[in-house]
Amino acid sequence: MAKTIAEVQNEILKLKNEKDICILAHSYQGREIIEIADFVGDSYALSVKAKSVPNKTVIMCGVRFMAETVKLLSPDKTVILSNKNAGCPMAEQFEKEEIEYIKKKNGDPCVVCYINTTTELKTVCDVCVTSSSALKIVEKLDDKDILFIPDINLGTYVKNNVKGKNIQLLHGGCPVHACVTENEVLKAKEAHPNALLLVHPECVPEVVKHADYVGSTSGIMDFAKSSDADEFIIGTEQAIVETLQFECPEKSFYPLSVNITCRNMKTTTLVDVLNCCKGTGGEVIELEEDTMKKAKKCIDRMIELG
Ligand code: 13P
Ligand code: SF4
C-alpha cells in the first residue's frame, strides 16, 4: 500500500536528524513541505539563516536561484536543490552578455538586480535587492543613473516611489504575478468589499495601484497578521493564502486570482525531499569559485546598504 503523507514526513524527519541536514522551504512551497522544514521564509532570509545553522548539509526547497544564493553565502556547506527542474523563468530571463552590452550602450549605469537572478547574471551587477529592500537601497545609492533588472514591474514600483533617479528598465518579469489583471482586482473587490487588498510589487502597475498595501511575501504576511482588519485579498502566490488561513483562522483570506500559482515552486514533491535526504535525489549546487566571488560582491553591497 502507498505510504501516507504523514509517513513520508516522518521518514524525512528521521533521516534529516540522523544525517544532520537542515531543510529550508520558501514560503511558496506546498503545505506538506512547509510542515517538515526547519525554516520557512523568503529567499534572502533563508540564505542568511542557512549561514548560521551548524548543519553541513542544507536542502533548499524552492527554485534554483535560491539554492545558488544559499551556496553563495555558505560556500563550505553542501547545498542541495530539492528538484533539479525547479527554475525561475524570471531569474533566467537575461544572459550576462546582454546586460553587459546594454550597460555599455547606455552610459554605464549602476546595475541593480533583483535577488531573483542567476549567480552568473549577478557577476555583472553592482548591487542586489530584495522586494522588501529595493526602495531603500535604490534611494541610498549615490548613482543617479540606474539599470534595474530583470523585473519591469518591481522596477516600475521603485521608479514611481524613488525620486531623483534616472531608472532604466527592461521587459523582464515574473510570469506568475504579471498575469494578474486589473479586471480580476475589480471582481475580487466587488466580491469582498470589506477586504484589504495586499499585493506583491511583481504584479503589473494597473493592479498595484489598487492595493491597500504593497510589499514582499513576508511583508504581506506580517501586514495581514498584525492588521486589525478581518478580511484580505491576497495578491501573491496561492501558498500564502493557505498559510495565512492556517496561521490566522479567525481572519478570512481570498486569492486575488486563481492563476497565481508558481509551477516551478510546486515542482518539488515530498518524495523529492525524501530522496534528497537519502542521497538519491536533488542536485548538489556547484559554482565556480571565481563566479561566486564576483556574484557575492553585489550581495555584500546589498547587506552594506540594507
Ligand atoms: P519574495 O518572497 O522575496 O517576496 O519574492 C517573491 C517571489 O516571487 C519569490 O520567487
Ligand atoms: Fe520565479 Fe515568479 Fe515563481 Fe517566484 S513566483 S519563482 S519570481 S516565476
mmCIF file with all atom_site columns, C-alpha atoms in Angstrom, residues 118-224:
data_model
loop_
_atom_site.group_PDB
_atom_site.id
_atom_site.type_symbol
_atom_site.label_atom_id
_atom_site.label_alt_id
_atom_site.label_comp_id
_atom_site.label_asym_id
_atom_site.label_entity_id
_atom_site.label_seq_id
_atom_site.pdbx_PDB_ins_code
_atom_site.Cartn_x
_atom_site.Cartn_y
_atom_site.Cartn_z
_atom_site.occupancy
_atom_site.B_iso_or_equiv
_atom_site.pdbx_formal_charge
_atom_site.auth_seq_id
_atom_site.auth_comp_id
_atom_site.auth_asym_id
_atom_site.auth_atom_id
_atom_site.pdbx_PDB_model_num
ATOM 1   C CA . THR A 1 118 ? 21.138  33.632 -11.587 1.00 0.00 ? 118 THR A CA 1
ATOM 2   C CA . THR A 1 119 ? 24.579  33.718 -9.977  1.00 0.00 ? 119 THR A CA 1
ATOM 3   C CA . GLU A 1 120 ? 26.048  34.111 -13.461 1.00 0.00 ? 120 GLU A CA 1
ATOM 4   C CA . LEU A 1 121 ? 23.968  37.280 -14.037 1.00 0.00 ? 121 LEU A CA 1
ATOM 5   C CA . LYS A 1 122 ? 24.872  38.686 -10.619 1.00 0.00 ? 122 LYS A CA 1
ATOM 6   C CA . THR A 1 123 ? 28.551  38.718 -11.682 1.00 0.00 ? 123 THR A CA 1
ATOM 7   C CA . VAL A 1 124 ? 27.821  41.758 -13.912 1.00 0.00 ? 124 VAL A CA 1
ATOM 8   C CA . CYS A 1 125 ? 25.574  43.591 -11.429 1.00 0.00 ? 125 CYS A CA 1
ATOM 9   C CA . ASP A 1 126 ? 26.579  46.290 -8.943  1.00 0.00 ? 126 ASP A CA 1
ATOM 10  C CA . VAL A 1 127 ? 24.039  45.795 -6.200  1.00 0.00 ? 127 VAL A CA 1
ATOM 11  C CA . CYS A 1 128 ? 21.365  43.247 -5.406  1.00 0.00 ? 128 CYS A CA 1
ATOM 12  C CA . VAL A 1 129 ? 17.957  43.982 -3.826  1.00 0.00 ? 129 VAL A CA 1
ATOM 13  C CA . THR A 1 130 ? 15.023  42.008 -2.471  1.00 0.00 ? 130 THR A CA 1
ATOM 14  C CA . SER A 1 131 ? 11.415  43.046 -2.947  1.00 0.00 ? 131 SER A CA 1
ATOM 15  C CA . SER A 1 132 ? 11.426  44.398 0.600   1.00 0.00 ? 132 SER A CA 1
ATOM 16  C CA . SER A 1 133 ? 14.731  46.300 0.365   1.00 0.00 ? 133 SER A CA 1
ATOM 17  C CA . ALA A 1 134 ? 14.520  47.614 -3.238  1.00 0.00 ? 134 ALA A CA 1
ATOM 18  C CA . LEU A 1 135 ? 13.148  51.097 -2.409  1.00 0.00 ? 135 LEU A CA 1
ATOM 19  C CA . LYS A 1 136 ? 15.518  51.694 0.496   1.00 0.00 ? 136 LYS A CA 1
ATOM 20  C CA . ILE A 1 137 ? 18.626  50.527 -1.371  1.00 0.00 ? 137 ILE A CA 1
ATOM 21  C CA . VAL A 1 138 ? 17.938  52.426 -4.610  1.00 0.00 ? 138 VAL A CA 1
ATOM 22  C CA . GLU A 1 139 ? 17.256  55.576 -2.533  1.00 0.00 ? 139 GLU A CA 1
ATOM 23  C CA . LYS A 1 140 ? 20.602  55.164 -0.761  1.00 0.00 ? 140 LYS A CA 1
ATOM 24  C CA . LEU A 1 141 ? 22.680  54.747 -3.925  1.00 0.00 ? 141 LEU A CA 1
ATOM 25  C CA . ASP A 1 142 ? 24.923  57.676 -4.879  1.00 0.00 ? 142 ASP A CA 1
ATOM 26  C CA . ASP A 1 143 ? 24.429  56.816 -8.554  1.00 0.00 ? 143 ASP A CA 1
ATOM 27  C CA . LYS A 1 144 ? 21.719  58.740 -10.412 1.00 0.00 ? 144 LYS A CA 1
ATOM 28  C CA . ASP A 1 145 ? 21.631  56.509 -13.499 1.00 0.00 ? 145 ASP A CA 1
ATOM 29  C CA . ILE A 1 146 ? 20.325  53.049 -12.747 1.00 0.00 ? 146 ILE A CA 1
ATOM 30  C CA . LEU A 1 147 ? 19.526  49.965 -14.821 1.00 0.00 ? 147 LEU A CA 1
ATOM 31  C CA . PHE A 1 148 ? 17.065  47.863 -12.800 1.00 0.00 ? 148 PHE A CA 1
ATOM 32  C CA . ILE A 1 149 ? 16.825  44.188 -13.848 1.00 0.00 ? 149 ILE A CA 1
ATOM 33  C CA . PRO A 1 150 ? 15.047  41.881 -14.537 1.00 0.00 ? 150 PRO A CA 1
ATOM 34  C CA . ASP A 1 151 ? 11.541  42.757 -13.287 1.00 0.00 ? 151 ASP A CA 1
ATOM 35  C CA . ILE A 1 152 ? 9.848   45.658 -15.079 1.00 0.00 ? 152 ILE A CA 1
ATOM 36  C CA . ASN A 1 153 ? 7.015   45.654 -12.518 1.00 0.00 ? 153 ASN A CA 1
ATOM 37  C CA . LEU A 1 154 ? 9.158   45.802 -9.387  1.00 0.00 ? 154 LEU A CA 1
ATOM 38  C CA . GLY A 1 155 ? 11.344  48.292 -11.313 1.00 0.00 ? 155 GLY A CA 1
ATOM 39  C CA . THR A 1 156 ? 8.321   50.476 -12.129 1.00 0.00 ? 156 THR A CA 1
ATOM 40  C CA . TYR A 1 157 ? 7.270   50.368 -8.484  1.00 0.00 ? 157 TYR A CA 1
ATOM 41  C CA . VAL A 1 158 ? 10.762  51.551 -7.489  1.00 0.00 ? 158 VAL A CA 1
ATOM 42  C CA . LYS A 1 159 ? 10.768  54.207 -10.234 1.00 0.00 ? 159 LYS A CA 1
ATOM 43  C CA . ASN A 1 160 ? 7.389   55.549 -9.055  1.00 0.00 ? 160 ASN A CA 1
ATOM 44  C CA . ASN A 1 161 ? 8.473   55.736 -5.437  1.00 0.00 ? 161 ASN A CA 1
ATOM 45  C CA . VAL A 1 162 ? 12.096  56.898 -5.540  1.00 0.00 ? 162 VAL A CA 1
ATOM 46  C CA . LYS A 1 163 ? 12.656  60.475 -6.615  1.00 0.00 ? 163 LYS A CA 1
ATOM 47  C CA . GLY A 1 164 ? 15.737  61.970 -8.284  1.00 0.00 ? 164 GLY A CA 1
ATOM 48  C CA . LYS A 1 165 ? 16.943  58.863 -10.138 1.00 0.00 ? 165 LYS A CA 1
ATOM 49  C CA . ASN A 1 166 ? 17.047  58.019 -13.802 1.00 0.00 ? 166 ASN A CA 1
ATOM 50  C CA . ILE A 1 167 ? 15.879  54.385 -13.758 1.00 0.00 ? 167 ILE A CA 1
ATOM 51  C CA . GLN A 1 168 ? 16.003  52.337 -16.952 1.00 0.00 ? 168 GLN A CA 1
ATOM 52  C CA . LEU A 1 169 ? 14.001  49.124 -17.136 1.00 0.00 ? 169 LEU A CA 1
ATOM 53  C CA . LEU A 1 170 ? 13.987  46.020 -19.334 1.00 0.00 ? 170 LEU A CA 1
ATOM 54  C CA . HIS A 1 171 ? 10.994  43.886 -20.282 1.00 0.00 ? 171 HIS A CA 1
ATOM 55  C CA . GLY A 1 172 ? 11.561  41.099 -17.766 1.00 0.00 ? 172 GLY A CA 1
ATOM 56  C CA . GLY A 1 173 ? 9.258   39.876 -15.046 1.00 0.00 ? 173 GLY A CA 1
ATOM 57  C CA . CYS A 1 174 ? 7.581   37.085 -13.124 1.00 0.00 ? 174 CYS A CA 1
ATOM 58  C CA . PRO A 1 175 ? 5.112   35.297 -15.414 1.00 0.00 ? 175 PRO A CA 1
ATOM 59  C CA . VAL A 1 176 ? 3.077   34.239 -12.377 1.00 0.00 ? 176 VAL A CA 1
ATOM 60  C CA . HIS A 1 177 ? 2.489   37.612 -10.711 1.00 0.00 ? 177 HIS A CA 1
ATOM 61  C CA . ALA A 1 178 ? 2.411   39.533 -14.002 1.00 0.00 ? 178 ALA A CA 1
ATOM 62  C CA . CYS A 1 179 ? -0.581  37.576 -15.291 1.00 0.00 ? 179 CYS A CA 1
ATOM 63  C CA . VAL A 1 180 ? -2.984  39.082 -12.726 1.00 0.00 ? 180 VAL A CA 1
ATOM 64  C CA . THR A 1 181 ? -5.259  41.616 -14.399 1.00 0.00 ? 181 THR A CA 1
ATOM 65  C CA . GLU A 1 182 ? -6.930  44.823 -13.255 1.00 0.00 ? 182 GLU A CA 1
ATOM 66  C CA . ASN A 1 183 ? -10.264 43.170 -14.099 1.00 0.00 ? 183 ASN A CA 1
ATOM 67  C CA . GLU A 1 184 ? -9.532  40.440 -11.558 1.00 0.00 ? 184 GLU A CA 1
ATOM 68  C CA . VAL A 1 185 ? -8.858  43.162 -8.969  1.00 0.00 ? 185 VAL A CA 1
ATOM 69  C CA . LEU A 1 186 ? -12.193 44.827 -9.681  1.00 0.00 ? 186 LEU A CA 1
ATOM 70  C CA . LYS A 1 187 ? -14.025 41.497 -9.467  1.00 0.00 ? 187 LYS A CA 1
ATOM 71  C CA . ALA A 1 188 ? -12.295 40.495 -6.196  1.00 0.00 ? 188 ALA A CA 1
ATOM 72  C CA . LYS A 1 189 ? -13.072 43.891 -4.645  1.00 0.00 ? 189 LYS A CA 1
ATOM 73  C CA . GLU A 1 190 ? -16.692 43.589 -5.704  1.00 0.00 ? 190 GLU A CA 1
ATOM 74  C CA . ALA A 1 191 ? -16.928 40.091 -4.199  1.00 0.00 ? 191 ALA A CA 1
ATOM 75  C CA . HIS A 1 192 ? -15.214 41.148 -0.944  1.00 0.00 ? 192 HIS A CA 1
ATOM 76  C CA . PRO A 1 193 ? -15.957 44.870 -0.440  1.00 0.00 ? 193 PRO A CA 1
ATOM 77  C CA . ASN A 1 194 ? -14.652 44.916 3.155   1.00 0.00 ? 194 ASN A CA 1
ATOM 78  C CA . ALA A 1 195 ? -11.349 43.180 2.425   1.00 0.00 ? 195 ALA A CA 1
ATOM 79  C CA . LEU A 1 196 ? -7.984  44.930 2.230   1.00 0.00 ? 196 LEU A CA 1
ATOM 80  C CA . LEU A 1 197 ? -6.008  44.260 -0.945  1.00 0.00 ? 197 LEU A CA 1
ATOM 81  C CA . LEU A 1 198 ? -2.382  43.204 -0.342  1.00 0.00 ? 198 LEU A CA 1
ATOM 82  C CA . VAL A 1 199 ? -0.256  42.990 -3.476  1.00 0.00 ? 199 VAL A CA 1
ATOM 83  C CA . HIS A 1 200 ? 3.285   41.909 -4.402  1.00 0.00 ? 200 HIS A CA 1
ATOM 84  C CA . PRO A 1 201 ? 5.194   44.514 -6.490  1.00 0.00 ? 201 PRO A CA 1
ATOM 85  C CA . GLU A 1 202 ? 5.907   41.825 -9.128  1.00 0.00 ? 202 GLU A CA 1
ATOM 86  C CA . CYS A 1 203 ? 2.283   42.459 -10.251 1.00 0.00 ? 203 CYS A CA 1
ATOM 87  C CA . VAL A 1 204 ? 1.600   44.973 -13.047 1.00 0.00 ? 204 VAL A CA 1
ATOM 88  C CA . PRO A 1 205 ? 1.161   48.684 -12.090 1.00 0.00 ? 205 PRO A CA 1
ATOM 89  C CA . GLU A 1 206 ? -2.572  48.566 -13.037 1.00 0.00 ? 206 GLU A CA 1
ATOM 90  C CA . VAL A 1 207 ? -3.000  46.006 -10.239 1.00 0.00 ? 207 VAL A CA 1
ATOM 91  C CA . VAL A 1 208 ? -0.560  47.582 -7.763  1.00 0.00 ? 208 VAL A CA 1
ATOM 92  C CA . LYS A 1 209 ? -2.347  50.968 -7.936  1.00 0.00 ? 209 LYS A CA 1
ATOM 93  C CA . HIS A 1 210 ? -5.464  49.468 -6.289  1.00 0.00 ? 210 HIS A CA 1
ATOM 94  C CA . ALA A 1 211 ? -3.553  47.958 -3.348  1.00 0.00 ? 211 ALA A CA 1
ATOM 95  C CA . ASP A 1 212 ? -4.002  48.956 0.286   1.00 0.00 ? 212 ASP A CA 1
ATOM 96  C CA . TYR A 1 213 ? -0.547  47.508 0.933   1.00 0.00 ? 213 TYR A CA 1
ATOM 97  C CA . VAL A 1 214 ? 2.306   46.701 -1.482  1.00 0.00 ? 214 VAL A CA 1
ATOM 98  C CA . GLY A 1 215 ? 5.149   44.528 -0.245  1.00 0.00 ? 215 GLY A CA 1
ATOM 99  C CA . SER A 1 216 ? 7.208   41.369 -0.342  1.00 0.00 ? 216 SER A CA 1
ATOM 100 C CA . THR A 1 217 ? 5.792   37.988 0.584   1.00 0.00 ? 217 THR A CA 1
ATOM 101 C CA . SER A 1 218 ? 6.974   38.374 4.188   1.00 0.00 ? 218 SER A CA 1
ATOM 102 C CA . GLY A 1 219 ? 5.706   41.973 4.222   1.00 0.00 ? 219 GLY A CA 1
ATOM 103 C CA . ILE A 1 220 ? 2.247   40.839 3.092   1.00 0.00 ? 220 ILE A CA 1
ATOM 104 C CA . MET A 1 221 ? 2.167   38.115 5.759   1.00 0.00 ? 221 MET A CA 1
ATOM 105 C CA . ASP A 1 222 ? 3.301   40.443 8.544   1.00 0.00 ? 222 ASP A CA 1
ATOM 106 C CA . PHE A 1 223 ? 0.782   43.087 7.463   1.00 0.00 ? 223 PHE A CA 1
ATOM 107 C CA . ALA A 1 224 ? -2.127  40.612 7.418   1.00 0.00 ? 224 ALA A CA 1
#
